[in-house]
Short mmCIF file of N, CA, C and O in Angstrom, two decimals:
data_model
loop_
_atom_site.label_atom_id
_atom_site.label_comp_id
_atom_site.label_asym_id
_atom_site.label_seq_id
_atom_site.Cartn_x
_atom_site.Cartn_y
_atom_site.Cartn_z
N MET E 1 27.26 26.51 44.77
CA MET E 1 26.96 25.25 44.41
C MET E 1 26.41 24.45 45.66
O MET E 1 27.11 24.40 46.67
N ASP E 2 25.20 23.72 45.67
CA ASP E 2 24.77 23.12 46.88
C ASP E 2 25.07 21.66 46.68
O ASP E 2 25.80 21.10 45.69
N TYR E 3 24.88 20.86 47.69
CA TYR E 3 25.29 19.43 47.77
C TYR E 3 24.49 18.57 46.74
O TYR E 3 25.07 17.67 46.13
N THR E 4 23.28 19.02 46.30
CA THR E 4 22.53 18.34 45.23
C THR E 4 23.26 18.53 43.90
O THR E 4 23.47 17.56 43.22
N GLN E 5 23.80 19.72 43.71
CA GLN E 5 24.52 19.85 42.35
C GLN E 5 25.88 19.25 42.30
O GLN E 5 26.22 18.62 41.29
N ILE E 6 26.62 19.22 43.46
CA ILE E 6 27.81 18.51 43.66
C ILE E 6 27.61 17.04 43.46
O ILE E 6 28.36 16.38 42.67
N THR E 7 26.53 16.43 43.94
CA THR E 7 26.29 14.96 43.78
C THR E 7 26.01 14.77 42.41
O THR E 7 26.49 13.81 41.84
N GLY E 8 25.07 15.61 41.69
CA GLY E 8 24.91 15.50 40.27
C GLY E 8 26.00 15.49 39.41
O GLY E 8 26.33 14.66 38.44
N LEU E 9 27.00 16.51 39.67
CA LEU E 9 28.29 16.55 38.86
C LEU E 9 29.12 15.34 39.09
O LEU E 9 29.73 14.89 38.17
N LEU E 10 29.24 14.83 40.40
CA LEU E 10 30.12 13.75 40.70
C LEU E 10 29.55 12.50 40.03
O LEU E 10 30.14 11.71 39.37
N ALA E 11 28.26 12.25 39.88
CA ALA E 11 27.57 11.19 39.29
C ALA E 11 27.81 11.29 37.66
O ALA E 11 27.98 10.38 37.16
N ALA E 12 27.73 12.52 37.20
CA ALA E 12 27.94 12.69 35.71
C ALA E 12 29.37 12.50 35.48
O ALA E 12 29.66 11.69 34.48
N ILE E 13 30.39 12.86 36.32
CA ILE E 13 31.70 12.53 35.91
C ILE E 13 32.02 10.95 35.98
O ILE E 13 32.61 10.50 35.02
N LEU E 14 31.47 10.33 36.95
CA LEU E 14 31.71 8.93 37.16
C LEU E 14 31.16 8.14 35.99
O LEU E 14 31.75 7.21 35.41
N THR E 15 29.87 8.47 35.71
CA THR E 15 29.14 7.59 34.71
C THR E 15 29.76 7.85 33.29
O THR E 15 29.82 7.06 32.41
N THR E 16 30.10 9.19 33.08
CA THR E 16 30.77 9.49 31.80
C THR E 16 32.10 8.88 31.61
O THR E 16 32.45 8.31 30.70
N GLY E 17 32.91 9.10 32.78
CA GLY E 17 34.17 8.37 32.69
C GLY E 17 34.19 6.91 32.60
O GLY E 17 35.25 6.29 32.10
N ALA E 18 33.17 6.27 33.12
CA ALA E 18 33.18 4.79 32.91
C ALA E 18 33.18 4.39 31.55
O ALA E 18 33.51 3.10 31.15
N ASN E 19 32.76 5.12 30.60
CA ASN E 19 32.78 4.79 29.17
C ASN E 19 34.05 4.92 28.41
O ASN E 19 34.33 4.34 27.45
N ILE E 20 34.91 5.71 29.08
CA ILE E 20 36.20 6.02 28.46
C ILE E 20 37.06 4.83 28.24
O ILE E 20 37.63 4.55 27.10
N PRO E 21 37.31 3.99 29.33
CA PRO E 21 38.19 2.91 29.04
C PRO E 21 37.64 1.89 28.00
O PRO E 21 38.52 1.39 27.24
N GLN E 22 36.55 1.60 27.86
CA GLN E 22 35.85 0.76 26.75
C GLN E 22 36.01 1.34 25.51
O GLN E 22 36.47 0.64 24.55
N ALA E 23 35.76 2.68 25.34
CA ALA E 23 36.00 3.33 24.03
C ALA E 23 37.34 3.18 23.68
O ALA E 23 37.57 2.91 22.40
N ILE E 24 38.27 3.44 24.44
CA ILE E 24 39.79 3.51 24.12
C ILE E 24 40.17 2.16 23.70
O ILE E 24 40.81 1.99 22.65
N LYS E 25 39.66 1.06 24.39
CA LYS E 25 39.96 -0.31 24.10
C LYS E 25 39.41 -0.64 22.68
O LYS E 25 40.11 -1.36 21.87
N VAL E 26 38.25 -0.33 22.47
CA VAL E 26 37.67 -0.67 21.14
C VAL E 26 38.40 0.10 20.08
O VAL E 26 38.60 -0.53 19.10
N ILE E 27 38.71 1.31 20.22
CA ILE E 27 39.38 2.08 19.22
C ILE E 27 40.72 1.54 18.95
O ILE E 27 41.09 1.48 17.77
N LYS E 28 41.39 1.18 19.99
CA LYS E 28 42.74 0.61 19.92
C LYS E 28 42.76 -0.82 19.19
O LYS E 28 43.58 -1.01 18.35
N THR E 29 41.98 -1.60 19.70
CA THR E 29 42.04 -3.04 19.27
C THR E 29 41.19 -3.30 18.04
O THR E 29 41.28 -4.32 17.38
N ARG E 30 40.20 -2.40 17.80
CA ARG E 30 39.34 -2.62 16.67
C ARG E 30 38.47 -3.81 16.94
O ARG E 30 37.99 -4.40 15.89
N SER E 31 38.38 -4.38 18.05
CA SER E 31 37.63 -5.58 18.34
C SER E 31 36.36 -5.01 19.13
O SER E 31 36.58 -4.53 20.35
N THR E 32 35.26 -5.68 18.85
CA THR E 32 33.97 -5.45 19.65
C THR E 32 33.34 -6.89 19.88
O THR E 32 32.17 -7.00 20.18
N LYS E 33 34.16 -8.01 19.67
CA LYS E 33 33.63 -9.24 19.66
C LYS E 33 32.79 -9.65 20.94
O LYS E 33 31.85 -10.30 20.91
N SER E 34 33.33 -9.19 22.05
CA SER E 34 32.75 -9.50 23.31
C SER E 34 31.67 -8.59 23.81
O SER E 34 31.15 -8.76 24.89
N LEU E 35 31.38 -7.57 23.03
CA LEU E 35 30.27 -6.60 23.30
C LEU E 35 29.03 -6.89 22.78
O LEU E 35 28.95 -7.40 21.70
N SER E 36 27.99 -6.53 23.54
CA SER E 36 26.55 -6.85 22.98
C SER E 36 26.01 -5.59 22.27
O SER E 36 25.90 -4.51 22.84
N ALA E 37 25.65 -5.92 21.07
CA ALA E 37 24.97 -4.74 20.17
C ALA E 37 23.76 -4.44 20.88
O ALA E 37 23.45 -3.11 20.89
N ALA E 38 23.06 -5.30 21.43
CA ALA E 38 21.77 -4.92 22.14
C ALA E 38 21.91 -3.93 23.28
O ALA E 38 21.26 -2.95 23.33
N THR E 39 22.92 -4.39 24.13
CA THR E 39 23.27 -3.45 25.20
C THR E 39 23.61 -2.13 24.90
O THR E 39 23.12 -1.14 25.53
N TYR E 40 24.53 -2.03 23.96
CA TYR E 40 24.98 -0.70 23.45
C TYR E 40 23.89 0.11 22.74
O TYR E 40 23.83 1.33 22.84
N SER E 41 22.95 -0.51 22.15
CA SER E 41 21.92 0.12 21.52
C SER E 41 20.98 0.69 22.52
O SER E 41 20.59 1.88 22.42
N MET E 42 20.71 -0.05 23.59
CA MET E 42 19.87 0.50 24.64
C MET E 42 20.50 1.56 25.39
O MET E 42 19.95 2.56 25.83
N LEU E 43 21.87 1.31 25.67
CA LEU E 43 22.59 2.50 26.43
C LEU E 43 22.55 3.76 25.56
O LEU E 43 22.28 4.83 26.17
N PHE E 44 22.80 3.64 24.30
CA PHE E 44 22.95 4.80 23.52
C PHE E 44 21.45 5.56 23.41
O PHE E 44 21.36 6.76 23.68
N LEU E 45 20.54 4.84 23.21
CA LEU E 45 19.07 5.35 23.18
C LEU E 45 18.73 5.95 24.59
O LEU E 45 18.22 7.08 24.58
N GLY E 46 19.13 5.29 25.79
CA GLY E 46 18.84 5.90 26.94
C GLY E 46 19.67 7.09 27.17
O GLY E 46 19.03 8.02 27.73
N MET E 47 20.87 7.16 26.52
CA MET E 47 21.65 8.39 26.94
C MET E 47 20.96 9.61 26.07
O MET E 47 20.98 10.70 26.54
N VAL E 48 20.57 9.33 24.80
CA VAL E 48 19.88 10.28 24.04
C VAL E 48 18.68 10.82 24.77
O VAL E 48 18.32 12.02 24.76
N LEU E 49 17.85 9.94 25.24
CA LEU E 49 16.59 10.25 25.97
C LEU E 49 17.05 11.21 27.17
O LEU E 49 16.27 12.10 27.51
N TRP E 50 18.12 10.66 28.01
CA TRP E 50 18.50 11.61 29.07
C TRP E 50 18.99 13.10 28.57
O TRP E 50 18.72 13.99 29.32
N VAL E 51 19.59 13.16 27.36
CA VAL E 51 19.99 14.53 26.90
C VAL E 51 18.66 15.25 26.59
O VAL E 51 18.47 16.46 27.13
N ILE E 52 17.60 14.58 26.09
CA ILE E 52 16.33 15.35 25.79
C ILE E 52 15.68 15.80 27.06
O ILE E 52 15.14 16.89 27.30
N TYR E 53 15.73 14.76 27.99
CA TYR E 53 15.09 15.13 29.33
C TYR E 53 15.88 16.40 29.96
O TYR E 53 15.17 17.24 30.50
N GLY E 54 17.24 16.28 29.85
CA GLY E 54 17.99 17.46 30.44
C GLY E 54 17.78 18.67 29.85
O GLY E 54 17.62 19.80 30.53
N LEU E 55 17.56 18.65 28.50
CA LEU E 55 17.16 19.87 27.75
C LEU E 55 15.80 20.52 28.16
O LEU E 55 15.70 21.71 28.36
N ILE E 56 14.81 19.52 28.42
CA ILE E 56 13.49 19.95 28.85
C ILE E 56 13.59 20.57 30.34
O ILE E 56 12.91 21.60 30.64
N LYS E 57 14.35 19.93 31.17
CA LYS E 57 14.48 20.36 32.54
C LYS E 57 15.59 21.62 32.71
O LYS E 57 15.60 22.04 33.71
N LYS E 58 16.34 21.78 31.54
CA LYS E 58 17.43 22.70 31.52
C LYS E 58 18.43 22.48 32.64
O LYS E 58 18.88 23.27 33.52
N ASP E 59 18.88 21.07 32.69
CA ASP E 59 19.76 20.68 33.74
C ASP E 59 21.16 20.40 33.05
O ASP E 59 21.26 19.37 32.39
N ILE E 60 22.03 21.35 33.26
CA ILE E 60 23.29 21.13 32.51
C ILE E 60 24.09 19.81 32.84
O ILE E 60 24.68 19.18 31.86
N PRO E 61 24.26 19.40 34.03
CA PRO E 61 24.93 18.19 34.42
C PRO E 61 24.32 16.97 33.63
O PRO E 61 25.09 16.20 33.00
N ILE E 62 23.02 16.88 33.58
CA ILE E 62 22.40 15.70 32.89
C ILE E 62 22.68 15.85 31.37
O ILE E 62 23.04 14.84 30.73
N ILE E 63 22.63 16.96 30.75
CA ILE E 63 22.95 17.20 29.41
C ILE E 63 24.39 16.99 29.01
O ILE E 63 24.62 16.17 28.16
N LEU E 64 25.25 17.56 29.75
CA LEU E 64 26.61 17.31 29.47
C LEU E 64 27.14 15.82 29.57
O LEU E 64 27.81 15.39 28.77
N ALA E 65 26.78 15.32 30.75
CA ALA E 65 27.22 14.04 31.05
C ALA E 65 26.73 13.03 30.00
O ALA E 65 27.44 12.17 29.55
N ASN E 66 25.54 13.16 29.75
CA ASN E 66 24.96 12.15 28.73
C ASN E 66 25.23 12.49 27.30
O ASN E 66 25.42 11.56 26.47
N ALA E 67 25.51 13.64 27.05
CA ALA E 67 26.10 13.96 25.65
C ALA E 67 27.37 13.39 25.50
O ALA E 67 27.60 12.70 24.43
N VAL E 68 28.24 13.44 26.36
CA VAL E 68 29.64 12.91 26.34
C VAL E 68 29.48 11.47 26.31
O VAL E 68 30.13 10.71 25.49
N ALA E 69 28.91 10.88 27.41
CA ALA E 69 28.83 9.40 27.53
C ALA E 69 28.13 8.77 26.28
O ALA E 69 28.52 7.91 25.78
N GLY E 70 26.98 9.50 25.74
CA GLY E 70 26.35 8.94 24.59
C GLY E 70 27.25 9.00 23.35
O GLY E 70 27.16 8.05 22.44
N SER E 71 28.19 10.01 23.26
CA SER E 71 29.03 10.10 22.12
C SER E 71 30.06 8.95 22.16
O SER E 71 30.17 8.18 21.23
N LEU E 72 30.52 8.69 23.37
CA LEU E 72 31.38 7.62 23.42
C LEU E 72 30.78 6.07 23.15
O LEU E 72 31.29 5.26 22.49
N CYS E 73 29.56 6.12 23.83
CA CYS E 73 28.71 4.91 23.59
C CYS E 73 28.39 4.69 22.05
O CYS E 73 28.42 3.59 21.56
N GLY E 74 28.08 5.81 21.47
CA GLY E 74 27.84 5.89 20.05
C GLY E 74 28.95 5.31 19.15
O GLY E 74 28.74 4.61 18.25
N ILE E 75 30.24 5.81 19.59
CA ILE E 75 31.43 5.22 18.91
C ILE E 75 31.46 3.71 19.00
O ILE E 75 31.71 2.92 18.09
N ILE E 76 31.31 3.27 20.16
CA ILE E 76 31.33 1.86 20.37
C ILE E 76 30.27 1.02 19.68
O ILE E 76 30.55 0.14 18.92
N LEU E 77 29.08 1.56 19.78
CA LEU E 77 27.94 1.04 18.93
C LEU E 77 28.26 0.99 17.43
O LEU E 77 28.04 -0.09 16.85
N PHE E 78 28.75 2.08 16.92
CA PHE E 78 28.98 2.18 15.50
C PHE E 78 30.02 1.14 15.01
O PHE E 78 29.87 0.39 14.17
N MET E 79 31.13 0.96 15.91
CA MET E 79 32.04 0.03 15.59
C MET E 79 31.57 -1.40 15.80
O MET E 79 32.00 -2.25 14.88
N LYS E 80 30.85 -1.60 16.65
CA LYS E 80 30.05 -3.02 16.88
C LYS E 80 29.26 -3.27 15.64
O LYS E 80 29.34 -4.43 15.06
N LEU E 81 28.53 -2.32 15.13
CA LEU E 81 27.55 -2.59 14.08
C LEU E 81 28.25 -2.73 12.68
O LEU E 81 27.89 -3.55 11.94
N LEU E 82 29.34 -1.97 12.57
CA LEU E 82 30.19 -2.10 11.46
C LEU E 82 30.88 -3.50 11.41
O LEU E 82 30.94 -4.16 10.40
N ALA E 83 31.31 -4.05 12.61
CA ALA E 83 31.90 -5.39 12.68
C ALA E 83 30.96 -6.47 12.32
O ALA E 83 31.20 -7.26 11.49
N ILE E 84 29.71 -6.28 12.73
CA ILE E 84 28.57 -7.16 12.39
C ILE E 84 28.32 -7.07 10.89
O ILE E 84 28.29 -8.25 10.20
N TYR E 85 28.27 -5.96 10.31
CA TYR E 85 28.08 -5.75 8.94
C TYR E 85 29.15 -6.47 8.06
O TYR E 85 28.88 -7.05 7.07
N GLN E 86 30.32 -6.24 8.44
CA GLN E 86 31.50 -6.82 7.79
C GLN E 86 31.61 -8.23 7.81
O GLN E 86 32.03 -8.88 6.89
N SER E 87 31.14 -8.80 9.05
CA SER E 87 31.20 -10.26 9.09
C SER E 87 30.26 -11.00 8.21
O SER E 87 30.46 -11.92 7.67
N LYS E 88 29.08 -10.38 8.17
CA LYS E 88 27.98 -10.81 7.20
C LYS E 88 28.34 -10.66 5.76
O LYS E 88 28.09 -11.53 5.03
N LYS E 89 29.00 -9.55 5.49
CA LYS E 89 29.39 -9.32 4.16
C LYS E 89 30.43 -10.31 3.61
O LYS E 89 30.45 -10.69 2.42
N SER E 90 31.41 -10.52 4.46
CA SER E 90 32.62 -11.52 4.13
C SER E 90 32.11 -13.05 4.31
O SER E 90 32.86 -13.79 3.74
N GLY E 91 31.17 -13.24 5.08
CA GLY E 91 30.95 -14.73 5.42
C GLY E 91 29.65 -15.14 4.91
O GLY E 91 29.28 -16.20 4.49
#
């Protein structure tokens, strides 16, 4: 493994790991009030595109990091959109 691959793996670990605390907080509290649906929509779409890019380039760190981070982001986005739907439905 060369320095480029090590750098890519470290970046993947950090950017993926950065989503974990937010996902845990949203799941535990069931609150997405302070989160932006637009931001999480863009993040999710960006991560999906990174996975596609990684598949095209056959770059495992990009694929894995963005697939995991995208899944966490997708959970947060789903819960945010669900909260928006429920507030419109009840209000």
